[in-house]
Coordinates of C-alpha atoms and ligand atoms in Angstrom, one line a residue:
M57 CA 54.5 43.1 113.7
Y58 CA 51.3 44.1 115.7
V59 CA 48.0 42.6 114.4
V60 CA 44.6 43.3 115.8
L61 CA 41.9 40.7 115.3
L62 CA 38.4 42.2 115.3
G63 CA 35.1 40.6 115.0
P64 CA 31.9 40.0 117.1
P65 CA 31.7 37.4 119.9
G66 CA 31.9 34.0 118.3
A67 CA 33.4 35.1 115.0
G68 CA 36.4 32.8 115.7
K69 CA 39.1 35.2 116.9
G70 CA 40.2 32.9 119.8
S71 CA 40.2 29.9 117.4
Q72 CA 42.3 31.6 114.8
A73 CA 44.7 33.8 116.8
P74 CA 47.1 30.9 118.0
E75 CA 47.7 29.8 114.4
L76 CA 48.3 33.4 113.2
A77 CA 50.7 34.0 116.2
R78 CA 52.6 30.9 115.3
E79 CA 52.8 32.1 111.7
I80 CA 54.3 35.5 112.6
G81 CA 56.5 34.0 115.2
G82 CA 54.9 35.9 118.0
V83 CA 52.4 35.8 120.9
H84 CA 48.6 35.7 121.1
I85 CA 47.3 38.2 123.8
S86 CA 43.6 37.9 124.5
T87 CA 42.2 40.4 127.0
G88 CA 39.2 38.1 127.6
E89 CA 41.6 35.3 128.6
M90 CA 43.6 37.6 130.8
L91 CA 40.5 38.7 132.5
R92 CA 39.2 35.1 133.0
A93 CA 42.7 34.1 134.4
A94 CA 42.6 37.1 136.8
L95 CA 39.0 36.1 137.8
R96 CA 40.2 32.5 138.5
S97 CA 43.0 33.6 140.6
G98 CA 41.0 36.2 142.5
T99 CA 43.3 39.1 141.7
P100 CA 42.0 42.7 142.3
Y101 CA 41.6 43.2 138.4
G102 CA 39.6 39.9 138.3
L103 CA 37.3 40.7 141.2
K104 CA 36.4 44.1 139.7
A105 CA 35.9 42.6 136.3
R106 CA 33.6 39.7 137.3
E107 CA 30.2 41.4 137.4
Y108 CA 30.9 43.1 133.9
M109 CA 31.9 39.8 132.2
E110 CA 29.1 37.6 133.6
T111 CA 26.5 40.0 132.3
G112 CA 28.2 40.6 128.9
R113 CA 29.2 44.2 129.4
L114 CA 32.6 45.7 128.7
V115 CA 35.0 45.8 131.7
P116 CA 35.9 49.5 132.4
D117 CA 38.8 50.8 130.3
D118 CA 41.1 51.6 133.3
I119 CA 41.1 47.9 134.4
V120 CA 41.7 46.5 130.9
L121 CA 44.3 49.1 129.9
G122 CA 46.2 48.6 133.1
M123 CA 46.3 44.9 132.5
L124 CA 47.2 45.0 128.8
M125 CA 49.9 47.7 129.1
E126 CA 51.6 45.6 131.7
R127 CA 51.4 42.6 129.4
L128 CA 52.8 44.6 126.4
E129 CA 55.9 45.5 128.5
Q130 CA 56.9 41.8 128.9
D131 CA 59.9 40.6 126.7
D132 CA 57.9 38.3 124.5
A133 CA 55.5 41.1 123.5
R134 CA 58.1 43.5 122.1
E135 CA 58.2 42.3 118.5
N136 CA 55.3 40.2 117.1
V137 CA 51.9 40.2 118.7
V138 CA 48.4 39.1 117.8
L139 CA 45.8 41.1 119.9
D140 CA 42.4 39.4 120.3
G141 CA 39.5 41.2 122.0
F142 CA 41.4 44.5 122.2
P143 CA 40.7 47.3 121.3
R144 CA 36.9 47.1 122.1
N145 CA 36.2 50.9 121.7
E146 CA 37.8 54.0 120.2
A147 CA 39.4 55.1 123.5
Q148 CA 41.2 51.7 123.8
A149 CA 42.3 52.0 120.1
L150 CA 43.7 55.5 120.7
A151 CA 45.4 54.4 123.9
L152 CA 47.0 51.4 122.1
D153 CA 48.3 53.7 119.3
E154 CA 49.8 56.0 121.9
T155 CA 51.6 53.4 123.8
L156 CA 53.0 51.7 120.6
R157 CA 54.0 55.1 119.3
A158 CA 56.1 55.8 122.4
G159 CA 58.1 52.7 121.6
G160 CA 58.4 53.6 117.9
K161 CA 55.9 51.0 116.8
R162 CA 52.2 50.9 115.6
V163 CA 49.4 48.4 114.7
D164 CA 50.5 47.2 111.4
C165 CA 47.0 46.0 110.4
A166 CA 43.6 45.0 111.9
V167 CA 41.7 42.1 110.4
N168 CA 37.9 42.0 110.9
I169 CA 36.4 38.5 110.8
E170 CA 32.8 38.7 109.5
V171 CA 30.1 36.2 110.5
P172 CA 26.3 36.7 110.3
E173 CA 24.5 37.2 113.6
E174 CA 22.4 34.0 113.6
V175 CA 25.6 32.0 113.1
L176 CA 27.3 33.7 116.1
V177 CA 24.5 32.6 118.4
Q178 CA 24.7 29.0 117.3
R179 CA 28.5 29.0 117.8
L180 CA 28.4 30.6 121.3
G181 CA 25.7 28.2 122.5
G182 CA 27.8 25.1 121.6
R183 CA 31.2 26.3 122.6
W184 CA 33.5 24.3 125.0
T185 CA 36.8 25.6 126.2
C186 CA 39.7 23.7 127.8
S187 CA 40.1 24.8 131.4
S188 CA 43.8 23.9 131.1
C189 CA 45.2 25.0 127.8
G190 CA 42.4 27.2 126.5
A191 CA 41.8 25.1 123.3
I192 CA 38.3 25.9 121.8
Y193 CA 35.8 23.4 120.6
H194 CA 32.2 23.3 119.5
Q195 CA 29.8 20.4 120.2
A196 CA 28.7 20.2 116.5
F197 CA 31.2 22.2 114.4
H198 CA 34.5 21.2 116.1
P199 CA 33.8 18.4 118.6
P200 CA 36.6 16.9 120.7
R201 CA 37.4 13.2 120.1
R202 CA 36.1 12.4 123.6
A203 CA 33.2 14.4 125.0
G204 CA 34.4 16.8 127.8
V205 CA 38.1 16.2 127.3
C206 CA 40.7 18.3 125.4
D207 CA 42.3 16.6 122.4
A208 CA 45.4 18.7 122.8
C209 CA 46.2 18.3 126.6
G210 CA 43.6 16.0 128.1
G211 CA 42.3 19.0 130.2
E212 CA 38.6 19.3 131.2
L213 CA 36.3 21.1 128.9
R214 CA 33.9 23.7 130.3
Q215 CA 31.3 26.2 129.1
R216 CA 32.1 29.9 129.6
L217 CA 30.0 31.8 132.2
D218 CA 29.1 34.4 129.6
D219 CA 27.7 32.0 127.0
H220 CA 24.2 31.8 128.4
D221 CA 21.4 33.4 126.4
E222 CA 21.1 36.7 128.2
A223 CA 24.8 37.5 128.2
V224 CA 25.2 36.5 124.6
K225 CA 22.4 38.9 123.6
Q226 CA 24.0 41.6 125.7
R227 CA 27.5 40.9 124.3
L228 CA 26.2 41.2 120.7
Q229 CA 24.4 44.5 121.4
V230 CA 27.6 45.8 123.2
Y231 CA 29.7 44.7 120.1
F232 CA 27.3 46.5 117.6
T233 CA 27.1 49.7 119.7
E234 CA 30.6 50.0 121.2
T235 CA 33.1 47.9 119.2
A236 CA 31.9 48.0 115.6
P237 CA 33.1 51.7 115.4
V238 CA 36.7 50.3 116.0
V239 CA 36.4 48.6 112.6
E240 CA 35.8 52.0 111.0
F241 CA 38.6 53.5 113.1
Y242 CA 41.1 51.1 111.3
R243 CA 39.4 51.4 107.9
Q244 CA 39.7 55.2 108.0
A245 CA 43.4 54.8 108.9
G246 CA 43.9 52.5 105.9
R247 CA 44.9 49.6 108.1
L248 CA 41.9 47.2 107.8
A249 CA 41.5 43.9 106.0
E250 CA 38.3 41.9 106.0
V251 CA 37.9 38.1 106.0
N252 CA 34.9 35.9 105.6
G253 CA 34.6 34.0 108.9
N254 CA 31.6 32.0 107.8
Q255 CA 33.4 29.2 106.2
A256 CA 35.3 26.1 107.4
R257 CA 38.0 26.9 110.1
E258 CA 40.9 25.9 107.8
A259 CA 39.6 28.2 105.0
V260 CA 39.3 31.1 107.5
T261 CA 43.0 30.4 108.6
R262 CA 44.1 30.5 105.0
D263 CA 42.3 33.7 104.2
L264 CA 43.4 35.3 107.5
L265 CA 47.1 34.5 106.9
A266 CA 46.8 35.7 103.3
A267 CA 45.2 39.1 104.5
V268 CA 47.8 39.7 107.1
Q269 CA 50.7 39.0 104.7
R270 CA 49.1 41.2 102.0
E271 CA 47.9 44.1 104.4
C272 CA 50.5 44.2 107.1
A273 CA 53.4 43.8 104.6
A274 CA 52.0 46.7 102.5
E275 CA 51.5 48.9 105.5
R276 CA 55.1 48.2 106.6
Q277 CA 56.5 49.0 103.2
A278 CA 54.5 52.3 103.0
R279 CA 56.2 53.5 106.1
Ligands
AP5_470 P1 36.4 37.8 125.0 O1 36.9 36.6 125.6 O2 37.2 38.7 124.1 O3 35.1 37.3 124.1 P2 34.3 37.8 122.7 O4 35.0 39.0 122.1 O5 33.0 38.0 123.2 O6 34.7 36.7 121.8 P3 34.6 35.3 122.0 O7 35.8 34.7 122.8 O8 33.2 34.9 122.6 O9 34.5 34.7 120.5 P4 35.7 34.4 119.5 O10 35.6 35.3 118.4 O11 37.0 34.3 120.2 O12 35.1 33.0 119.0 P5 35.8 31.5 119.2 O13 37.1 31.3 118.5 O14 35.8 31.2 120.7 O15 35.6 38.8 126.0 C1 34.8 38.2 127.0 C2 34.4 39.4 128.0 O16 35.6 40.0 128.6 C3 33.7 40.6 127.3 O17 32.4 40.4 127.2 C4 34.1 41.7 128.3 O18 33.2 41.7 129.5 C5 35.5 41.4 128.7 N1 36.5 42.0 127.8 C6 37.4 41.3 127.1 N2 38.2 42.3 126.4 C7 37.8 43.4 126.8 C8 38.2 44.8 126.4 N3 39.2 45.0 125.6 N4 37.6 45.8 127.0 C9 36.5 45.7 128.0 N5 36.1 44.4 128.3 C10 36.7 43.3 127.7 O19 34.7 30.7 118.4 C11 33.4 30.6 119.0 C12 32.8 29.1 118.7 O20 32.7 29.0 117.3 C13 33.7 28.1 119.2 O21 32.9 27.0 119.7 C14 34.4 27.5 117.9 O22 34.8 26.2 118.0 C15 33.5 27.9 116.9 N6 34.0 28.3 115.5 C16 35.1 29.0 115.4 N7 35.3 29.2 114.1 C17 34.4 28.4 113.4 C18 34.2 28.1 112.0 N8 34.9 28.7 111.1 N9 33.2 27.3 111.8 C19 32.3 26.8 112.7 N10 32.6 27.0 114.0 C20 33.6 27.8 114.4

């Protein structure tokens, strides 16, 4: 089963995806995380991506597609996958469909997590991420038990380089101009579910799992 998680920056994709991946017995693949890891290790992909990420612009398709297609060829990504942060534009959505089709697969469903813009800004401004395991916290909405320390693994919590005001503004604008059309792409294809992301984390998880069971299962049966 291939599930695409859609939604603006701060909608909660990264917070929800690990739970969903566990539920479907698969892996969570985040292109944002892959790019940040490439940047930390100084790989050619990471070095090229840096200026785009820090200023809140989309990294060029050739870099992201190259990286993602390599990841999708790995053994653990052949069956059940939750994609977070990809596709970000129609060209990426078409490229994904084409790659999966070549292997006799397709995106079973896309779920759009909806959250009002003013809430997104509050969420991004207070986000802390574990530098070791990637767990996501918020200073007010989901604080760690000890400030600066990850509950799950004891790793150090850090703020992301692209969570400063200017980059957040740019990321939201890029989302509405370049990525929102991807929601329509999956709606037109009859493969879209929508979930209210502006409620408690656990309620979002519940609704997300229900939407995936309903929509993905229906899509698979229809084939
Ligand atoms: P990426 O890492 O994908 O970031 P994003 O899409 O901007 O999304 P975020 O990670 O900021 O938000 P999220 O929805 O995951 O929210 P989260 O769960 O963290 O991309 C970063 C950059 O990489 C891009 O700008 C681009 O440059 C590049 N990039 C990546 N993919 C690309 C692609 N395909 N093509 C080109 N470029 C690409 O939650 C946010 C906060 O809210 C947290 O603090 C969390 O604790 C809190 N929160 C979550 N849920 C709730 C809730 N229900 N109630 C209260 N608080 C909540």
